[in-house]
mmCIF file of C-alpha atoms in Angstrom:
data_model
loop_
_atom_site.group_PDB
_atom_site.id
_atom_site.type_symbol
_atom_site.label_atom_id
_atom_site.label_comp_id
_atom_site.label_asym_id
_atom_site.label_seq_id
_atom_site.Cartn_x
_atom_site.Cartn_y
_atom_site.Cartn_z
ATOM 1 C CA LYS A 12 0.000 -0.001 -0.003
ATOM 2 C CA ASN A 13 1.320 3.393 -0.959
ATOM 3 C CA GLU A 14 2.366 5.897 1.649
ATOM 4 C CA VAL A 15 2.520 9.581 0.787
ATOM 5 C CA GLU A 16 4.503 12.293 2.503
ATOM 6 C CA GLN A 17 4.255 15.958 1.743
ATOM 7 C CA SER A 18 6.509 18.779 2.807
ATOM 8 C CA PRO A 19 6.341 21.351 4.138
ATOM 9 C CA GLN A 20 3.121 21.005 6.117
ATOM 10 C CA ASN A 21 2.784 24.773 6.395
ATOM 11 C CA LEU A 22 4.306 27.505 4.290
ATOM 12 C CA THR A 23 3.939 31.265 4.552
ATOM 13 C CA ALA A 24 5.537 33.404 1.870
ATOM 14 C CA GLN A 25 5.438 36.908 0.472
ATOM 15 C CA GLU A 26 3.666 37.773 -2.748
ATOM 16 C CA GLY A 27 5.929 37.193 -5.729
ATOM 17 C CA GLU A 28 8.030 34.455 -4.169
ATOM 18 C CA PHE A 29 8.747 31.147 -5.906
ATOM 19 C CA ILE A 30 7.022 28.317 -4.057
ATOM 20 C CA THR A 31 7.953 24.632 -3.999
ATOM 21 C CA ILE A 32 5.872 21.864 -2.435
ATOM 22 C CA ASN A 33 7.208 18.322 -2.337
ATOM 23 C CA CYS A 34 5.545 14.918 -2.407
ATOM 24 C CA SER A 35 7.175 11.515 -1.926
ATOM 25 C CA TYR A 36 5.515 8.116 -2.223
ATOM 26 C CA SER A 37 6.598 4.580 -1.445
ATOM 27 C CA VAL A 38 5.219 2.394 -4.253
ATOM 28 C CA GLY A 39 5.779 2.886 -7.964
ATOM 29 C CA ILE A 40 2.766 4.483 -9.595
ATOM 30 C CA SER A 41 1.031 4.988 -12.906
ATOM 31 C CA ALA A 42 0.130 8.637 -12.246
ATOM 32 C CA LEU A 43 0.206 11.269 -9.522
ATOM 33 C CA HIS A 44 -2.409 13.938 -8.865
ATOM 34 C CA TRP A 45 -1.976 17.445 -7.491
ATOM 35 C CA LEU A 46 -5.099 18.978 -5.988
ATOM 36 C CA GLN A 47 -5.918 22.417 -4.636
ATOM 37 C CA GLN A 48 -8.417 22.959 -1.836
ATOM 38 C CA HIS A 49 -9.628 26.425 -0.908
ATOM 39 C CA PRO A 50 -11.240 27.362 2.404
ATOM 40 C CA GLY A 51 -14.812 26.098 2.258
ATOM 41 C CA GLY A 52 -13.724 22.732 0.991
ATOM 42 C CA GLY A 53 -13.928 22.798 -2.793
ATOM 43 C CA ILE A 54 -11.206 20.724 -4.468
ATOM 44 C CA VAL A 55 -9.792 21.371 -7.910
ATOM 45 C CA SER A 56 -7.601 18.941 -9.775
ATOM 46 C CA LEU A 57 -4.492 20.866 -10.877
ATOM 47 C CA PHE A 58 -2.412 18.201 -12.562
ATOM 48 C CA MET A 59 -2.279 14.522 -13.273
ATOM 49 C CA LEU A 60 1.131 13.392 -14.431
ATOM 50 C CA SER A 61 2.970 10.165 -14.990
ATOM 51 C CA SER A 62 6.316 11.477 -16.211
ATOM 52 C CA GLY A 63 8.308 14.632 -16.811
ATOM 53 C CA LYS A 64 6.773 18.037 -16.322
ATOM 54 C CA LYS A 65 3.483 19.841 -16.863
ATOM 55 C CA LYS A 66 2.810 23.572 -16.810
ATOM 56 C CA HIS A 67 -0.417 25.495 -16.446
ATOM 57 C CA GLY A 68 -0.118 29.228 -16.096
ATOM 58 C CA ARG A 69 2.102 29.950 -13.093
ATOM 59 C CA LEU A 70 1.920 26.353 -11.865
ATOM 60 C CA ILE A 71 4.489 23.720 -12.765
ATOM 61 C CA ALA A 72 4.442 20.079 -11.682
ATOM 62 C CA THR A 73 7.341 17.699 -12.073
ATOM 63 C CA ILE A 74 7.719 14.042 -11.296
ATOM 64 C CA ASN A 75 10.717 11.744 -10.968
ATOM 65 C CA ILE A 76 9.453 8.190 -11.241
ATOM 66 C CA GLN A 77 12.787 6.619 -10.253
ATOM 67 C CA GLU A 78 13.069 8.775 -7.135
ATOM 68 C CA LYS A 79 9.321 8.384 -6.340
ATOM 69 C CA HIS A 80 9.087 12.130 -5.897
ATOM 70 C CA SER A 81 7.052 14.996 -7.305
ATOM 71 C CA SER A 82 7.181 18.748 -6.845
ATOM 72 C CA LEU A 83 4.634 21.482 -7.383
ATOM 73 C CA HIS A 84 6.031 24.925 -8.109
ATOM 74 C CA ILE A 85 4.235 28.240 -8.117
ATOM 75 C CA THR A 86 5.977 31.124 -9.831
ATOM 76 C CA ALA A 87 5.215 34.784 -8.964
ATOM 77 C CA SER A 88 2.961 33.695 -6.109
ATOM 78 C CA HIS A 89 -0.172 35.699 -5.374
ATOM 79 C CA PRO A 90 -2.476 35.869 -2.345
ATOM 80 C CA ARG A 91 -5.150 34.028 -4.334
ATOM 81 C CA ASP A 92 -2.783 31.025 -4.407
ATOM 82 C CA SER A 93 -3.392 30.644 -0.670
ATOM 83 C CA ALA A 94 -4.922 27.197 -0.283
ATOM 84 C CA VAL A 95 -4.140 23.644 0.750
ATOM 85 C CA TYR A 96 -2.234 21.660 -1.865
ATOM 86 C CA ILE A 97 -2.616 17.905 -1.771
ATOM 87 C CA CYS A 98 -0.879 15.192 -3.726
ATOM 88 C CA ALA A 99 -2.487 11.814 -4.324
ATOM 89 C CA VAL A 100 -1.349 8.504 -5.783
ATOM 90 C CA PRO A 101 -3.025 5.173 -6.566
ATOM 91 C CA THR A 102 -3.192 3.145 -3.351
ATOM 92 C CA SER A 103 -1.502 0.082 -4.789
ATOM 93 C CA GLY A 104 0.420 1.926 -7.466
ATOM 94 C CA GLY A 105 -1.165 0.302 -10.465
ATOM 95 C CA GLY A 106 -4.061 2.626 -10.879
ATOM 96 C CA ALA A 107 -7.039 0.294 -10.800
ATOM 97 C CA ASP A 108 -7.947 1.226 -7.274
ATOM 98 C CA GLY A 109 -8.573 4.248 -5.109
ATOM 99 C CA LEU A 110 -6.260 7.095 -4.232
ATOM 100 C CA THR A 111 -4.093 7.662 -1.174
ATOM 101 C CA PHE A 112 -3.628 11.286 -0.230
ATOM 102 C CA GLY A 113 -0.915 13.287 1.413
ATOM 103 C CA LYS A 114 -1.771 15.343 4.488
ATOM 104 C CA GLY A 115 -1.578 18.532 2.456
ATOM 105 C CA THR A 116 0.511 21.703 2.488
ATOM 106 C CA HIS A 117 -1.168 24.787 3.897
ATOM 107 C CA LEU A 118 0.107 27.708 1.831
ATOM 108 C CA ILE A 119 -0.422 31.342 2.784
ATOM 109 C CA ILE A 120 0.773 34.098 0.473
ATOM 110 C CA GLN A 121 0.912 37.461 2.173
ATOM 111 C CA PRO A 122 0.534 40.679 0.142
ATOM 112 C CA LYS B 6 -20.939 21.493 -18.981
ATOM 113 C CA ALA B 7 -22.318 21.470 -15.474
ATOM 114 C CA GLY B 8 -19.926 20.355 -12.768
ATOM 115 C CA VAL B 9 -20.318 17.676 -10.174
ATOM 116 C CA THR B 10 -23.192 18.396 -7.811
ATOM 117 C CA GLN B 11 -23.753 17.048 -4.340
ATOM 118 C CA THR B 12 -26.818 17.211 -2.154
ATOM 119 C CA PRO B 13 -27.394 18.138 0.530
ATOM 120 C CA ARG B 14 -24.547 20.570 1.191
ATOM 121 C CA TYR B 15 -24.954 20.509 4.965
ATOM 122 C CA LEU B 16 -26.509 17.964 7.248
ATOM 123 C CA ILE B 17 -26.908 17.546 10.991
ATOM 124 C CA LYS B 18 -27.778 14.133 12.392
ATOM 125 C CA THR B 19 -27.677 12.436 15.761
ATOM 126 C CA ARG B 20 -25.837 9.281 16.747
ATOM 127 C CA GLY B 21 -27.551 6.109 15.625
ATOM 128 C CA GLN B 22 -29.361 7.693 12.707
ATOM 129 C CA GLN B 23 -28.588 6.947 9.097
ATOM 130 C CA VAL B 24 -27.873 9.334 6.257
ATOM 131 C CA THR B 25 -27.936 9.241 2.464
ATOM 132 C CA LEU B 26 -25.816 11.579 0.368
ATOM 133 C CA SER B 27 -26.231 12.120 -3.352
ATOM 134 C CA CYS B 28 -23.777 12.884 -6.133
ATOM 135 C CA SER B 29 -24.491 13.753 -9.757
ATOM 136 C CA PRO B 30 -21.408 13.432 -11.971
ATOM 137 C CA ILE B 31 -20.451 15.483 -14.967
ATOM 138 C CA SER B 32 -22.472 14.454 -17.994
ATOM 139 C CA GLY B 33 -20.736 11.578 -19.758
ATOM 140 C CA HIS B 34 -18.646 10.570 -16.773
ATOM 141 C CA ARG B 35 -19.266 6.991 -15.725
ATOM 142 C CA SER B 36 -17.048 6.745 -12.670
ATOM 143 C CA VAL B 37 -17.922 8.190 -9.288
ATOM 144 C CA SER B 38 -15.615 8.028 -6.293
ATOM 145 C CA TRP B 39 -16.418 8.990 -2.736
ATOM 146 C CA TYR B 40 -14.010 10.406 -0.162
ATOM 147 C CA GLN B 41 -14.169 11.348 3.485
ATOM 148 C CA GLN B 42 -12.175 14.295 4.800
ATOM 149 C CA THR B 43 -11.600 14.894 8.510
ATOM 150 C CA PRO B 44 -9.111 17.174 10.285
ATOM 151 C CA GLY B 45 -7.390 14.187 11.857
ATOM 152 C CA GLN B 46 -7.193 11.719 8.971
ATOM 153 C CA GLY B 47 -7.262 14.042 5.991
ATOM 154 C CA LEU B 48 -8.727 12.749 2.763
ATOM 155 C CA GLN B 49 -9.534 9.045 2.619
ATOM 156 C CA PHE B 50 -10.934 6.960 -0.202
ATOM 157 C CA LEU B 51 -14.304 5.364 0.498
ATOM 158 C CA PHE B 52 -15.337 3.596 -2.721
ATOM 159 C CA GLU B 53 -15.555 3.908 -6.459
ATOM 160 C CA TYR B 54 -18.384 2.997 -8.782
ATOM 161 C CA PHE B 55 -18.308 2.445 -12.511
ATOM 162 C CA SER B 56 -21.217 1.277 -14.625
ATOM 163 C CA GLU B 57 -23.332 0.630 -11.530
ATOM 164 C CA THR B 58 -20.692 -1.688 -10.024
ATOM 165 C CA GLN B 59 -18.496 -1.032 -7.038
ATOM 166 C CA ARG B 60 -14.948 -1.384 -8.365
ATOM 167 C CA ASN B 61 -12.908 -0.491 -5.308
ATOM 168 C CA LYS B 62 -13.487 0.004 -1.622
ATOM 169 C CA GLY B 63 -11.362 1.733 0.965
ATOM 170 C CA ASN B 64 -10.776 0.639 4.526
ATOM 171 C CA PHE B 65 -14.110 1.640 6.053
ATOM 172 C CA PRO B 66 -16.623 -0.412 8.055
ATOM 173 C CA GLY B 67 -19.679 -1.959 6.467
ATOM 174 C CA ARG B 68 -21.818 0.889 7.796
ATOM 175 C CA PHE B 69 -20.597 2.822 4.782
ATOM 176 C CA SER B 70 -22.230 1.705 1.569
ATOM 177 C CA GLY B 71 -23.097 3.121 -1.791
ATOM 178 C CA ARG B 72 -24.648 2.500 -5.130
ATOM 179 C CA GLN B 73 -24.689 3.901 -8.624
ATOM 180 C CA PHE B 74 -27.673 4.211 -10.894
ATOM 181 C CA SER B 75 -27.917 3.703 -14.633
ATOM 182 C CA ASN B 76 -27.616 7.475 -15.218
ATOM 183 C CA SER B 77 -24.281 7.388 -13.269
ATOM 184 C CA ARG B 78 -25.709 9.292 -10.318
ATOM 185 C CA SER B 79 -24.473 7.840 -7.070
ATOM 186 C CA GLU B 80 -25.573 7.711 -3.476
ATOM 187 C CA MET B 81 -23.702 6.808 -0.359
ATOM 188 C CA ASN B 82 -25.299 5.712 2.855
ATOM 189 C CA VAL B 83 -23.955 5.667 6.371
ATOM 190 C CA SER B 84 -25.957 3.692 8.900
ATOM 191 C CA THR B 85 -25.810 3.851 12.688
ATOM 192 C CA LEU B 86 -23.983 7.155 12.678
ATOM 193 C CA GLU B 87 -21.134 7.740 15.116
ATOM 194 C CA LEU B 88 -19.633 11.012 16.277
ATOM 195 C CA GLY B 89 -16.497 10.189 14.314
ATOM 196 C CA ASP B 90 -18.471 10.165 11.079
ATOM 197 C CA SER B 91 -18.616 13.956 11.218
ATOM 198 C CA ALA B 92 -16.714 14.965 8.134
ATOM 199 C CA LEU B 93 -16.767 16.525 4.718
ATOM 200 C CA TYR B 94 -17.878 13.914 2.185
ATOM 201 C CA LEU B 95 -16.682 14.556 -1.330
ATOM 202 C CA CYS B 96 -17.516 12.817 -4.525
ATOM 203 C CA ALA B 97 -15.545 13.034 -7.729
ATOM 204 C CA SER B 98 -16.338 11.918 -11.225
ATOM 205 C CA SER B 99 -14.116 10.830 -14.086
ATOM 206 C CA LEU B 100 -14.494 9.312 -17.502
ATOM 207 C CA ALA B 101 -13.100 5.896 -16.556
ATOM 208 C CA PHE B 102 -12.747 3.946 -13.350
ATOM 209 C CA ARG B 103 -8.983 3.819 -13.206
ATOM 210 C CA SER B 104 -7.570 6.296 -10.724
ATOM 211 C CA GLN B 105 -5.120 7.769 -13.198
ATOM 212 C CA GLU B 106 -7.950 9.652 -14.836
ATOM 213 C CA THR B 107 -8.416 13.308 -13.942
ATOM 214 C CA GLN B 108 -11.057 13.549 -11.253
ATOM 215 C CA TYR B 109 -13.540 16.397 -10.958
ATOM 216 C CA PHE B 110 -14.694 17.063 -7.427
ATOM 217 C CA GLY B 111 -18.059 18.208 -6.172
ATOM 218 C CA PRO B 112 -18.431 20.867 -3.456
ATOM 219 C CA GLY B 113 -18.942 18.264 -0.740
ATOM 220 C CA THR B 114 -21.532 17.512 1.899
ATOM 221 C CA ARG B 115 -20.594 18.616 5.386
ATOM 222 C CA LEU B 116 -22.059 16.147 7.909
ATOM 223 C CA LEU B 117 -22.201 16.878 11.607
ATOM 224 C CA VAL B 118 -23.167 14.060 13.946
ATOM 225 C CA LEU B 119 -24.313 15.124 17.412
#
């Protein structure tokens, strides 16, 4: 069964800073998800990636399958980026089952 | 396209009661997954339905059950409610049942058990 660790748990930064959130997992996977959860509970899927790098606006996600590690980067951070960021992987790695989630990174961007 | 909808949004129940939550997926999506989120445990997978069949189940007691209808709408039921069942219950839909598909989350149902 996959185990997921995220770091840091909490992160406070100033507007404009470059942000990095890390996610490590224990079992090889078919794909990894990055999710964003705003206060109030709504969750948005940011990325699903199985190799390399994906970019969407100011967000960049990378994954290293050999190292079992993924990072989420935010460039030119803005207060509206304040949210909880969660990574998730297939529970048994293969994909034909549910997801196991990290505990999340609470990000606050101060103006 | 309309997003994933969940009803009700908020619910208060007492211990021992049962509750049914509803989820309507995005049109065309055939997979619905359910998750429980609590401050202590974070997000946890409950179960996943595809084509009216439960494909996967997380590590939850039998009090938690669900079903999916022919129009892909899904319901989950919790019987004999306990205080620890207080949580945000989220459903997510995707095109296929494998968990490497992008999932689209609903707004959640916040359940409080007194």
